[in-house]
Amino acid sequence: DAKTTQPPSMDCAEGRAANLPCNHSTISGNEYVYWYRQIHSQGPQYIIHGLKNNETNEMASLIITEDRKSSTLILPHATLRDTAVYYCIVRVSWGKLQFGAGTQVVVTP
Amino acid sequence: DTGVSQNPRHKITKRGQNVTFRCDPISEHNRLYWYRQTLGQGPEFLTYFQNEAQLEKSRLLSDRFSAERPKGSFSTLEIQRTEQGDSAMYLCASTAIEGTRQNTEAFFGQGTRLTVV
């Protein structure tokens, strides 16, 4: 599975959009981009995933560049409850998720 | 169905003791995974099952670790002769694999936090 690179931390003001970048320059054509988040002391929570096209659900939007070497997770209106570690993962193996260190997002009032 | 359930949530044990954790996946999910997470790190893959068959084990899974999923439903993870380095959060996840569909999400439990003293 491809390796991903994320900034270690970022802050976001409550009510503003949070844009979380992820680089995955070695991604293969059949690998999906997945995003999970982990709130303190809880298990990881699925957010969204995509292959080539941009995706949107009730939690977030996923923007994947045309060359698929990077993506951005967008939380449209961040709330204090969005404070968490966000993991970007690319995988072709539908079993094993390989987590990196993720991005610690802190939403401030 | 309330999701993936793990028991106990917390376990404190003395070094050298054996411990066993249980994971109840989402009903009818045929894949079950175990991960370990230490402080400040992302979860690390340990092993996974397809129904009752254990299909892959990480190098992290030493011979003191054993996992079972006897009837393809719940799973147990046992650690024998625990060491302080085994202190971590142990996470279980499940997913449903249907045919060749590979883009399914995994659902995680709340984890079991093990402290070895």
mmCIF file with all atom_site columns, C-alpha atoms in Angstrom:
data_model
loop_
_atom_site.group_PDB
_atom_site.id
_atom_site.type_symbol
_atom_site.label_atom_id
_atom_site.label_alt_id
_atom_site.label_comp_id
_atom_site.label_asym_id
_atom_site.label_entity_id
_atom_site.label_seq_id
_atom_site.pdbx_PDB_ins_code
_atom_site.Cartn_x
_atom_site.Cartn_y
_atom_site.Cartn_z
_atom_site.occupancy
_atom_site.B_iso_or_equiv
_atom_site.pdbx_formal_charge
_atom_site.auth_seq_id
_atom_site.auth_comp_id
_atom_site.auth_asym_id
_atom_site.auth_atom_id
_atom_site.pdbx_PDB_model_num
ATOM 1   C CA . ASP A 1 1   ? 0.000   0.000   0.000   1.00 0.00 ? 1   ASP A CA 1
ATOM 2   C CA . ALA A 1 2   ? 1.210   3.514   -0.818  1.00 0.00 ? 2   ALA A CA 1
ATOM 3   C CA . LYS A 1 3   ? 2.715   5.740   1.827   1.00 0.00 ? 3   LYS A CA 1
ATOM 4   C CA . THR A 1 4   ? 1.007   8.990   2.725   1.00 0.00 ? 4   THR A CA 1
ATOM 5   C CA . THR A 1 5   ? 2.358   12.266  4.066   1.00 0.00 ? 5   THR A CA 1
ATOM 6   C CA . GLN A 1 6   ? 0.291   14.562  6.264   1.00 0.00 ? 6   GLN A CA 1
ATOM 7   C CA . PRO A 1 7   ? 1.135   17.640  8.330   1.00 0.00 ? 7   PRO A CA 1
ATOM 8   C CA . PRO A 1 8   ? 1.456   16.688  12.000  1.00 0.00 ? 8   PRO A CA 1
ATOM 9   C CA . SER A 1 9   ? -0.992  19.283  13.241  1.00 0.00 ? 9   SER A CA 1
ATOM 10  C CA . MET A 1 10  ? -3.276  22.139  12.280  1.00 0.00 ? 10  MET A CA 1
ATOM 11  C CA . ASP A 1 11  ? -5.673  24.493  13.975  1.00 0.00 ? 11  ASP A CA 1
ATOM 12  C CA . CYS A 1 12  ? -9.053  25.577  12.732  1.00 0.00 ? 12  CYS A CA 1
ATOM 13  C CA . ALA A 1 13  ? -11.562 28.140  13.980  1.00 0.00 ? 13  ALA A CA 1
ATOM 14  C CA . GLU A 1 14  ? -15.010 26.870  14.855  1.00 0.00 ? 14  GLU A CA 1
ATOM 15  C CA . GLY A 1 15  ? -17.456 27.409  12.020  1.00 0.00 ? 15  GLY A CA 1
ATOM 16  C CA . ARG A 1 16  ? -14.774 27.720  9.390   1.00 0.00 ? 16  ARG A CA 1
ATOM 17  C CA . ALA A 1 17  ? -13.843 25.135  6.785   1.00 0.00 ? 17  ALA A CA 1
ATOM 18  C CA . ALA A 1 18  ? -10.942 22.851  7.629   1.00 0.00 ? 18  ALA A CA 1
ATOM 19  C CA . ASN A 1 19  ? -8.822  21.717  4.688   1.00 0.00 ? 19  ASN A CA 1
ATOM 20  C CA . LEU A 1 20  ? -6.609  18.735  5.469   1.00 0.00 ? 20  LEU A CA 1
ATOM 21  C CA . PRO A 1 21  ? -3.960  17.912  2.854   1.00 0.00 ? 21  PRO A CA 1
ATOM 22  C CA . CYS A 1 22  ? -2.478  14.513  2.108   1.00 0.00 ? 22  CYS A CA 1
ATOM 23  C CA . ASN A 1 23  ? 0.282   13.558  -0.313  1.00 0.00 ? 23  ASN A CA 1
ATOM 24  C CA . HIS A 1 24  ? 0.331   10.072  -1.808  1.00 0.00 ? 24  HIS A CA 1
ATOM 25  C CA . SER A 1 25  ? 2.683   10.456  -4.765  1.00 0.00 ? 25  SER A CA 1
ATOM 26  C CA . THR A 1 26  ? 3.280   6.697   -5.172  1.00 0.00 ? 26  THR A CA 1
ATOM 27  C CA . ILE A 1 27  ? -0.384  5.739   -5.328  1.00 0.00 ? 27  ILE A CA 1
ATOM 28  C CA . SER A 1 28  ? -1.260  3.031   -7.844  1.00 0.00 ? 28  SER A CA 1
ATOM 29  C CA . GLY A 1 29  ? -4.173  3.108   -10.245 1.00 0.00 ? 29  GLY A CA 1
ATOM 30  C CA . ASN A 1 30  ? -6.301  0.694   -8.252  1.00 0.00 ? 30  ASN A CA 1
ATOM 31  C CA . GLU A 1 31  ? -5.680  2.171   -4.807  1.00 0.00 ? 31  GLU A CA 1
ATOM 32  C CA . TYR A 1 32  ? -8.420  4.051   -3.017  1.00 0.00 ? 32  TYR A CA 1
ATOM 33  C CA . VAL A 1 33  ? -7.896  7.078   -0.779  1.00 0.00 ? 33  VAL A CA 1
ATOM 34  C CA . TYR A 1 34  ? -9.557  6.639   2.630   1.00 0.00 ? 34  TYR A CA 1
ATOM 35  C CA . TRP A 1 35  ? -9.927  9.092   5.479   1.00 0.00 ? 35  TRP A CA 1
ATOM 36  C CA . TYR A 1 36  ? -10.535 8.105   9.078   1.00 0.00 ? 36  TYR A CA 1
ATOM 37  C CA . ARG A 1 37  ? -10.489 10.159  12.238  1.00 0.00 ? 37  ARG A CA 1
ATOM 38  C CA . GLN A 1 38  ? -9.874  9.222   15.838  1.00 0.00 ? 38  GLN A CA 1
ATOM 39  C CA . ILE A 1 39  ? -11.247 11.210  18.705  1.00 0.00 ? 39  ILE A CA 1
ATOM 40  C CA . HIS A 1 40  ? -9.297  10.840  21.915  1.00 0.00 ? 40  HIS A CA 1
ATOM 41  C CA . SER A 1 41  ? -9.662  7.405   23.538  1.00 0.00 ? 41  SER A CA 1
ATOM 42  C CA . GLN A 1 42  ? -12.036 6.134   20.865  1.00 0.00 ? 42  GLN A CA 1
ATOM 43  C CA . GLY A 1 43  ? -11.606 3.807   17.908  1.00 0.00 ? 43  GLY A CA 1
ATOM 44  C CA . PRO A 1 44  ? -11.028 5.244   14.431  1.00 0.00 ? 44  PRO A CA 1
ATOM 45  C CA . GLN A 1 45  ? -14.143 6.400   12.615  1.00 0.00 ? 45  GLN A CA 1
ATOM 46  C CA . TYR A 1 46  ? -14.616 6.145   8.867   1.00 0.00 ? 46  TYR A CA 1
ATOM 47  C CA . ILE A 1 47  ? -15.168 9.485   7.138   1.00 0.00 ? 47  ILE A CA 1
ATOM 48  C CA . ILE A 1 48  ? -15.020 9.090   3.379   1.00 0.00 ? 48  ILE A CA 1
ATOM 49  C CA . HIS A 1 49  ? -13.159 7.389   0.551   1.00 0.00 ? 49  HIS A CA 1
ATOM 50  C CA . GLY A 1 50  ? -12.651 7.815   -3.183  1.00 0.00 ? 50  GLY A CA 1
ATOM 51  C CA . LEU A 1 51  ? -10.781 6.521   -6.193  1.00 0.00 ? 51  LEU A CA 1
ATOM 52  C CA . LYS A 1 52  ? -10.605 9.262   -8.829  1.00 0.00 ? 52  LYS A CA 1
ATOM 53  C CA . ASN A 1 53  ? -13.644 11.466  -8.530  1.00 0.00 ? 53  ASN A CA 1
ATOM 54  C CA . ASN A 1 54  ? -14.372 13.969  -5.812  1.00 0.00 ? 54  ASN A CA 1
ATOM 55  C CA . GLU A 1 55  ? -16.715 12.636  -3.162  1.00 0.00 ? 55  GLU A CA 1
ATOM 56  C CA . THR A 1 56  ? -19.072 14.248  -0.671  1.00 0.00 ? 56  THR A CA 1
ATOM 57  C CA . ASN A 1 57  ? -21.088 12.843  2.184   1.00 0.00 ? 57  ASN A CA 1
ATOM 58  C CA . GLU A 1 58  ? -22.744 14.203  5.282   1.00 0.00 ? 58  GLU A CA 1
ATOM 59  C CA . MET A 1 59  ? -19.441 14.465  7.106   1.00 0.00 ? 59  MET A CA 1
ATOM 60  C CA . ALA A 1 60  ? -16.968 15.822  4.596   1.00 0.00 ? 60  ALA A CA 1
ATOM 61  C CA . SER A 1 61  ? -15.815 16.299  1.032   1.00 0.00 ? 61  SER A CA 1
ATOM 62  C CA . LEU A 1 62  ? -12.835 14.602  -0.574  1.00 0.00 ? 62  LEU A CA 1
ATOM 63  C CA . ILE A 1 63  ? -10.981 16.340  -3.389  1.00 0.00 ? 63  ILE A CA 1
ATOM 64  C CA . ILE A 1 64  ? -8.516  14.180  -5.318  1.00 0.00 ? 64  ILE A CA 1
ATOM 65  C CA . THR A 1 65  ? -6.145  15.809  -7.788  1.00 0.00 ? 65  THR A CA 1
ATOM 66  C CA . GLU A 1 66  ? -6.283  14.700  -11.404 1.00 0.00 ? 66  GLU A CA 1
ATOM 67  C CA . ASP A 1 67  ? -2.933  12.906  -11.157 1.00 0.00 ? 67  ASP A CA 1
ATOM 68  C CA . ARG A 1 68  ? -4.140  11.318  -7.885  1.00 0.00 ? 68  ARG A CA 1
ATOM 69  C CA . LYS A 1 69  ? -0.907  12.168  -6.129  1.00 0.00 ? 69  LYS A CA 1
ATOM 70  C CA . SER A 1 70  ? -2.582  14.244  -3.467  1.00 0.00 ? 70  SER A CA 1
ATOM 71  C CA . SER A 1 71  ? -5.954  14.836  -1.897  1.00 0.00 ? 71  SER A CA 1
ATOM 72  C CA . THR A 1 72  ? -7.696  17.207  0.486   1.00 0.00 ? 72  THR A CA 1
ATOM 73  C CA . LEU A 1 73  ? -10.310 16.407  3.070   1.00 0.00 ? 73  LEU A CA 1
ATOM 74  C CA . ILE A 1 74  ? -12.674 19.290  3.667   1.00 0.00 ? 74  ILE A CA 1
ATOM 75  C CA . LEU A 1 75  ? -14.744 19.665  6.811   1.00 0.00 ? 75  LEU A CA 1
ATOM 76  C CA . PRO A 1 76  ? -17.117 22.402  5.666   1.00 0.00 ? 76  PRO A CA 1
ATOM 77  C CA . HIS A 1 77  ? -18.092 23.888  9.031   1.00 0.00 ? 77  HIS A CA 1
ATOM 78  C CA . ALA A 1 78  ? -15.759 22.699  11.754  1.00 0.00 ? 78  ALA A CA 1
ATOM 79  C CA . THR A 1 79  ? -17.161 22.220  15.240  1.00 0.00 ? 79  THR A CA 1
ATOM 80  C CA . LEU A 1 80  ? -15.404 21.567  18.524  1.00 0.00 ? 80  LEU A CA 1
ATOM 81  C CA . ARG A 1 81  ? -16.411 17.912  18.187  1.00 0.00 ? 81  ARG A CA 1
ATOM 82  C CA . ASP A 1 82  ? -14.262 17.666  15.061  1.00 0.00 ? 82  ASP A CA 1
ATOM 83  C CA . THR A 1 83  ? -11.115 17.916  17.182  1.00 0.00 ? 83  THR A CA 1
ATOM 84  C CA . ALA A 1 84  ? -9.369  14.625  16.445  1.00 0.00 ? 84  ALA A CA 1
ATOM 85  C CA . VAL A 1 85  ? -6.469  12.943  14.686  1.00 0.00 ? 85  VAL A CA 1
ATOM 86  C CA . TYR A 1 86  ? -7.238  12.562  10.985  1.00 0.00 ? 86  TYR A CA 1
ATOM 87  C CA . TYR A 1 87  ? -5.660  9.719   9.027   1.00 0.00 ? 87  TYR A CA 1
ATOM 88  C CA . CYS A 1 88  ? -5.231  9.594   5.259   1.00 0.00 ? 88  CYS A CA 1
ATOM 89  C CA . ILE A 1 89  ? -4.751  6.046   3.978   1.00 0.00 ? 89  ILE A CA 1
ATOM 90  C CA . VAL A 1 90  ? -4.391  4.610   0.498   1.00 0.00 ? 90  VAL A CA 1
ATOM 91  C CA . ARG A 1 91  ? -5.004  0.948   -0.047  1.00 0.00 ? 91  ARG A CA 1
ATOM 92  C CA . VAL A 1 92  ? -5.675  -1.736  -2.573  1.00 0.00 ? 92  VAL A CA 1
ATOM 93  C CA . SER A 1 93  ? -5.888  -4.418  0.045   1.00 0.00 ? 93  SER A CA 1
ATOM 94  C CA . TRP A 1 94  ? -9.419  -4.251  1.350   1.00 0.00 ? 94  TRP A CA 1
ATOM 95  C CA . GLY A 1 95  ? -8.387  -5.781  4.623   1.00 0.00 ? 95  GLY A CA 1
ATOM 96  C CA . LYS A 1 96  ? -5.356  -4.074  5.994   1.00 0.00 ? 96  LYS A CA 1
ATOM 97  C CA . LEU A 1 97  ? -5.432  -0.345  6.668   1.00 0.00 ? 97  LEU A CA 1
ATOM 98  C CA . GLN A 1 98  ? -1.929  1.055   7.167   1.00 0.00 ? 98  GLN A CA 1
ATOM 99  C CA . PHE A 1 99  ? -2.152  4.098   9.387   1.00 0.00 ? 99  PHE A CA 1
ATOM 100 C CA . GLY A 1 100 ? 0.494   6.792   9.578   1.00 0.00 ? 100 GLY A CA 1
ATOM 101 C CA . ALA A 1 101 ? 0.793   9.330   12.364  1.00 0.00 ? 101 ALA A CA 1
ATOM 102 C CA . GLY A 1 102 ? -2.064  11.446  10.970  1.00 0.00 ? 102 GLY A CA 1
ATOM 103 C CA . THR A 1 103 ? -2.848  15.136  11.460  1.00 0.00 ? 103 THR A CA 1
ATOM 104 C CA . GLN A 1 104 ? -3.924  16.381  14.872  1.00 0.00 ? 104 GLN A CA 1
ATOM 105 C CA . VAL A 1 105 ? -6.698  18.891  14.214  1.00 0.00 ? 105 VAL A CA 1
ATOM 106 C CA . VAL A 1 106 ? -7.685  21.246  16.992  1.00 0.00 ? 106 VAL A CA 1
ATOM 107 C CA . VAL A 1 107 ? -10.847 23.284  16.505  1.00 0.00 ? 107 VAL A CA 1
ATOM 108 C CA . THR A 1 108 ? -10.881 26.398  18.635  1.00 0.00 ? 108 THR A CA 1
ATOM 109 C CA . PRO A 1 109 ? -13.861 28.559  19.663  1.00 0.00 ? 109 PRO A CA 1
ATOM 110 C CA . ASP B 2 1   ? -26.818 -3.680  15.725  1.00 0.00 ? 1   ASP B CA 1
ATOM 111 C CA . THR B 2 2   ? -24.766 -1.269  17.796  1.00 0.00 ? 2   THR B CA 1
ATOM 112 C CA . GLY B 2 3   ? -21.477 -1.711  15.987  1.00 0.00 ? 3   GLY B CA 1
ATOM 113 C CA . VAL B 2 4   ? -18.250 -3.432  16.920  1.00 0.00 ? 4   VAL B CA 1
ATOM 114 C CA . SER B 2 5   ? -18.068 -4.276  20.610  1.00 0.00 ? 5   SER B CA 1
ATOM 115 C CA . GLN B 2 6   ? -14.884 -4.904  22.572  1.00 0.00 ? 6   GLN B CA 1
ATOM 116 C CA . ASN B 2 7   ? -14.495 -6.191  26.096  1.00 0.00 ? 7   ASN B CA 1
ATOM 117 C CA . PRO B 2 8   ? -13.112 -5.302  28.498  1.00 0.00 ? 8   PRO B CA 1
ATOM 118 C CA . ARG B 2 9   ? -12.565 -1.593  27.850  1.00 0.00 ? 9   ARG B CA 1
ATOM 119 C CA . HIS B 2 10  ? -9.683  -1.460  30.284  1.00 0.00 ? 10  HIS B CA 1
ATOM 120 C CA . LYS B 2 11  ? -7.387  -4.130  31.689  1.00 0.00 ? 11  LYS B CA 1
ATOM 121 C CA . ILE B 2 12  ? -4.571  -3.781  34.197  1.00 0.00 ? 12  ILE B CA 1
ATOM 122 C CA . THR B 2 13  ? -2.402  -6.831  34.663  1.00 0.00 ? 13  THR B CA 1
ATOM 123 C CA . LYS B 2 14  ? 0.864   -7.750  36.263  1.00 0.00 ? 14  LYS B CA 1
ATOM 124 C CA . ARG B 2 15  ? 3.825   -8.592  34.099  1.00 0.00 ? 15  ARG B CA 1
ATOM 125 C CA . GLY B 2 16  ? 3.913   -12.285 33.278  1.00 0.00 ? 16  GLY B CA 1
ATOM 126 C CA . GLN B 2 17  ? 0.158   -12.806 33.473  1.00 0.00 ? 17  GLN B CA 1
ATOM 127 C CA . ASN B 2 18  ? -2.001  -13.899 30.567  1.00 0.00 ? 18  ASN B CA 1
ATOM 128 C CA . VAL B 2 19  ? -4.817  -11.716 29.267  1.00 0.00 ? 19  VAL B CA 1
ATOM 129 C CA . THR B 2 20  ? -7.628  -12.290 26.791  1.00 0.00 ? 20  THR B CA 1
ATOM 130 C CA . PHE B 2 21  ? -9.688  -9.704  24.937  1.00 0.00 ? 21  PHE B CA 1
ATOM 131 C CA . ARG B 2 22  ? -12.922 -10.253 23.099  1.00 0.00 ? 22  ARG B CA 1
ATOM 132 C CA . CYS B 2 23  ? -14.302 -8.596  19.974  1.00 0.00 ? 23  CYS B CA 1
ATOM 133 C CA . ASP B 2 24  ? -17.861 -8.919  18.681  1.00 0.00 ? 24  ASP B CA 1
ATOM 134 C CA . PRO B 2 25  ? -18.009 -7.615  15.104  1.00 0.00 ? 25  PRO B CA 1
ATOM 135 C CA . ILE B 2 26  ? -20.997 -6.190  13.303  1.00 0.00 ? 26  ILE B CA 1
ATOM 136 C CA . SER B 2 27  ? -23.390 -8.992  12.471  1.00 0.00 ? 27  SER B CA 1
ATOM 137 C CA . GLU B 2 28  ? -22.693 -10.738 9.186   1.00 0.00 ? 28  GLU B CA 1
ATOM 138 C CA . HIS B 2 29  ? -19.355 -8.981  8.693   1.00 0.00 ? 29  HIS B CA 1
ATOM 139 C CA . ASN B 2 30  ? -17.100 -11.704 7.402   1.00 0.00 ? 30  ASN B CA 1
ATOM 140 C CA . ARG B 2 31  ? -13.791 -9.910  7.946   1.00 0.00 ? 31  ARG B CA 1
ATOM 141 C CA . LEU B 2 32  ? -12.375 -9.114  11.357  1.00 0.00 ? 32  LEU B CA 1
ATOM 142 C CA . TYR B 2 33  ? -9.114  -7.299  12.112  1.00 0.00 ? 33  TYR B CA 1
ATOM 143 C CA . TRP B 2 34  ? -6.979  -6.675  15.161  1.00 0.00 ? 34  TRP B CA 1
ATOM 144 C CA . TYR B 2 35  ? -4.784  -3.609  15.551  1.00 0.00 ? 35  TYR B CA 1
ATOM 145 C CA . ARG B 2 36  ? -2.527  -2.297  18.285  1.00 0.00 ? 36  ARG B CA 1
ATOM 146 C CA . GLN B 2 37  ? -2.021  1.375   19.047  1.00 0.00 ? 37  GLN B CA 1
ATOM 147 C CA . THR B 2 38  ? 0.598   2.900   21.319  1.00 0.00 ? 38  THR B CA 1
ATOM 148 C CA . LEU B 2 39  ? 0.520   6.461   22.578  1.00 0.00 ? 39  LEU B CA 1
ATOM 149 C CA . GLY B 2 40  ? 1.004   9.057   19.854  1.00 0.00 ? 40  GLY B CA 1
ATOM 150 C CA . GLN B 2 41  ? 1.065   6.529   17.033  1.00 0.00 ? 41  GLN B CA 1
ATOM 151 C CA . GLY B 2 42  ? -1.474  5.376   14.498  1.00 0.00 ? 42  GLY B CA 1
ATOM 152 C CA . PRO B 2 43  ? -2.948  1.881   14.800  1.00 0.00 ? 43  PRO B CA 1
ATOM 153 C CA . GLU B 2 44  ? -0.690  -0.968  13.644  1.00 0.00 ? 44  GLU B CA 1
ATOM 154 C CA . PHE B 2 45  ? -2.121  -4.018  11.918  1.00 0.00 ? 45  PHE B CA 1
ATOM 155 C CA . LEU B 2 46  ? -1.775  -7.310  13.801  1.00 0.00 ? 46  LEU B CA 1
ATOM 156 C CA . THR B 2 47  ? -3.915  -9.922  12.060  1.00 0.00 ? 47  THR B CA 1
ATOM 157 C CA . TYR B 2 48  ? -7.172  -10.527 10.252  1.00 0.00 ? 48  TYR B CA 1
ATOM 158 C CA . PHE B 2 49  ? -9.767  -13.241 9.717   1.00 0.00 ? 49  PHE B CA 1
ATOM 159 C CA . GLN B 2 50  ? -12.026 -14.088 6.830   1.00 0.00 ? 50  GLN B CA 1
ATOM 160 C CA . ASN B 2 51  ? -14.846 -15.925 8.587   1.00 0.00 ? 51  ASN B CA 1
ATOM 161 C CA . GLU B 2 52  ? -13.007 -18.379 10.857  1.00 0.00 ? 52  GLU B CA 1
ATOM 162 C CA . ALA B 2 53  ? -9.778  -18.496 8.837   1.00 0.00 ? 53  ALA B CA 1
ATOM 163 C CA . GLN B 2 54  ? -6.834  -16.401 9.978   1.00 0.00 ? 54  GLN B CA 1
ATOM 164 C CA . LEU B 2 55  ? -5.407  -15.177 6.683   1.00 0.00 ? 55  LEU B CA 1
ATOM 165 C CA . GLU B 2 56  ? -2.588  -12.834 7.628   1.00 0.00 ? 56  GLU B CA 1
ATOM 166 C CA . LYS B 2 57  ? -0.434  -12.132 10.666  1.00 0.00 ? 57  LYS B CA 1
ATOM 167 C CA . SER B 2 58  ? 1.891   -9.196  11.124  1.00 0.00 ? 58  SER B CA 1
ATOM 168 C CA . ARG B 2 59  ? 5.487   -9.599  12.268  1.00 0.00 ? 59  ARG B CA 1
ATOM 169 C CA . LEU B 2 60  ? 4.311   -7.655  15.321  1.00 0.00 ? 60  LEU B CA 1
ATOM 170 C CA . LEU B 2 61  ? 2.336   -10.710 16.388  1.00 0.00 ? 61  LEU B CA 1
ATOM 171 C CA . SER B 2 62  ? 4.944   -12.583 18.384  1.00 0.00 ? 62  SER B CA 1
ATOM 172 C CA . ASP B 2 63  ? 4.468   -16.158 19.524  1.00 0.00 ? 63  ASP B CA 1
ATOM 173 C CA . ARG B 2 64  ? 3.069   -14.853 22.805  1.00 0.00 ? 64  ARG B CA 1
ATOM 174 C CA . PHE B 2 65  ? 0.062   -13.562 20.900  1.00 0.00 ? 65  PHE B CA 1
ATOM 175 C CA . SER B 2 66  ? -2.712  -15.756 19.576  1.00 0.00 ? 66  SER B CA 1
ATOM 176 C CA . ALA B 2 67  ? -6.011  -14.849 17.981  1.00 0.00 ? 67  ALA B CA 1
ATOM 177 C CA . GLU B 2 68  ? -8.999  -17.016 17.232  1.00 0.00 ? 68  GLU B CA 1
ATOM 178 C CA . ARG B 2 69  ? -12.371 -16.686 15.597  1.00 0.00 ? 69  ARG B CA 1
ATOM 179 C CA . PRO B 2 70  ? -13.794 -20.147 16.170  1.00 0.00 ? 70  PRO B CA 1
ATOM 180 C CA . LYS B 2 71  ? -17.208 -19.862 14.531  1.00 0.00 ? 71  LYS B CA 1
ATOM 181 C CA . GLY B 2 72  ? -16.616 -16.929 12.288  1.00 0.00 ? 72  GLY B CA 1
ATOM 182 C CA . SER B 2 73  ? -18.408 -14.594 14.668  1.00 0.00 ? 73  SER B CA 1
ATOM 183 C CA . PHE B 2 74  ? -16.650 -13.148 17.734  1.00 0.00 ? 74  PHE B CA 1
ATOM 184 C CA . SER B 2 75  ? -12.880 -13.197 18.089  1.00 0.00 ? 75  SER B CA 1
ATOM 185 C CA . THR B 2 76  ? -10.459 -13.389 20.982  1.00 0.00 ? 76  THR B CA 1
ATOM 186 C CA . LEU B 2 77  ? -6.922  -12.077 21.257  1.00 0.00 ? 77  LEU B CA 1
ATOM 187 C CA . GLU B 2 78  ? -4.764  -13.655 23.956  1.00 0.00 ? 78  GLU B CA 1
ATOM 188 C CA . ILE B 2 79  ? -1.419  -12.399 25.159  1.00 0.00 ? 79  ILE B CA 1
ATOM 189 C CA . GLN B 2 80  ? 0.631   -14.828 27.218  1.00 0.00 ? 80  GLN B CA 1
ATOM 190 C CA . ARG B 2 81  ? 3.352   -13.824 29.684  1.00 0.00 ? 81  ARG B CA 1
ATOM 191 C CA . THR B 2 82  ? 2.604   -10.141 29.272  1.00 0.00 ? 82  THR B CA 1
ATOM 192 C CA . GLU B 2 83  ? 5.447   -7.635  29.155  1.00 0.00 ? 83  GLU B CA 1
ATOM 193 C CA . GLN B 2 84  ? 5.404   -3.908  29.850  1.00 0.00 ? 84  GLN B CA 1
ATOM 194 C CA . GLY B 2 85  ? 5.908   -3.300  26.151  1.00 0.00 ? 85  GLY B CA 1
ATOM 195 C CA . ASP B 2 86  ? 2.522   -4.895  25.510  1.00 0.00 ? 86  ASP B CA 1
ATOM 196 C CA . SER B 2 87  ? 0.825   -1.894  27.123  1.00 0.00 ? 87  SER B CA 1
ATOM 197 C CA . ALA B 2 88  ? -1.287  -0.381  24.364  1.00 0.00 ? 88  ALA B CA 1
ATOM 198 C CA . MET B 2 89  ? -4.787  0.043   23.006  1.00 0.00 ? 89  MET B CA 1
ATOM 199 C CA . TYR B 2 90  ? -5.969  -3.067  21.180  1.00 0.00 ? 90  TYR B CA 1
ATOM 200 C CA . LEU B 2 91  ? -8.508  -2.287  18.480  1.00 0.00 ? 91  LEU B CA 1
ATOM 201 C CA . CYS B 2 92  ? -10.835 -4.575  16.592  1.00 0.00 ? 92  CYS B CA 1
ATOM 202 C CA . ALA B 2 93  ? -12.502 -3.740  13.288  1.00 0.00 ? 93  ALA B CA 1
ATOM 203 C CA . SER B 2 94  ? -14.859 -5.527  10.947  1.00 0.00 ? 94  SER B CA 1
ATOM 204 C CA . THR B 2 95  ? -15.995 -5.178  7.378   1.00 0.00 ? 95  THR B CA 1
ATOM 205 C CA . ALA B 2 96  ? -18.110 -7.014  4.861   1.00 0.00 ? 96  ALA B CA 1
ATOM 206 C CA . ILE B 2 97  ? -16.413 -8.251  1.726   1.00 0.00 ? 97  ILE B CA 1
ATOM 207 C CA . GLU B 2 98  ? -18.838 -9.044  -1.053  1.00 0.00 ? 98  GLU B CA 1
ATOM 208 C CA . GLY B 2 99  ? -17.433 -10.793 -4.075  1.00 0.00 ? 99  GLY B CA 1
ATOM 209 C CA . THR B 2 100 ? -14.786 -8.626  -5.694  1.00 0.00 ? 100 THR B CA 1
ATOM 210 C CA . ARG B 2 101 ? -16.000 -5.365  -4.174  1.00 0.00 ? 101 ARG B CA 1
ATOM 211 C CA . GLN B 2 102 ? -12.965 -3.994  -2.436  1.00 0.00 ? 102 GLN B CA 1
ATOM 212 C CA . ASN B 2 103 ? -13.864 -0.434  -1.570  1.00 0.00 ? 103 ASN B CA 1
ATOM 213 C CA . THR B 2 104 ? -15.657 -1.079  1.683   1.00 0.00 ? 104 THR B CA 1
ATOM 214 C CA . GLU B 2 105 ? -15.030 0.726   4.914   1.00 0.00 ? 105 GLU B CA 1
ATOM 215 C CA . ALA B 2 106 ? -13.952 -0.911  8.161   1.00 0.00 ? 106 ALA B CA 1
ATOM 216 C CA . PHE B 2 107 ? -15.813 -0.192  11.385  1.00 0.00 ? 107 PHE B CA 1
ATOM 217 C CA . PHE B 2 108 ? -13.768 -0.053  14.571  1.00 0.00 ? 108 PHE B CA 1
ATOM 218 C CA . GLY B 2 109 ? -14.638 -0.825  18.151  1.00 0.00 ? 109 GLY B CA 1
ATOM 219 C CA . GLN B 2 110 ? -13.746 1.397   21.094  1.00 0.00 ? 110 GLN B CA 1
ATOM 220 C CA . GLY B 2 111 ? -10.715 -0.694  21.915  1.00 0.00 ? 111 GLY B CA 1
ATOM 221 C CA . THR B 2 112 ? -9.313  -2.406  24.997  1.00 0.00 ? 112 THR B CA 1
ATOM 222 C CA . ARG B 2 113 ? -6.653  -0.447  26.833  1.00 0.00 ? 113 ARG B CA 1
ATOM 223 C CA . LEU B 2 114 ? -4.079  -2.773  28.370  1.00 0.00 ? 114 LEU B CA 1
ATOM 224 C CA . THR B 2 115 ? -1.713  -1.622  31.075  1.00 0.00 ? 115 THR B CA 1
ATOM 225 C CA . VAL B 2 116 ? 0.993   -4.039  32.191  1.00 0.00 ? 116 VAL B CA 1
ATOM 226 C CA . VAL B 2 117 ? 2.529   -3.132  35.545  1.00 0.00 ? 117 VAL B CA 1
#
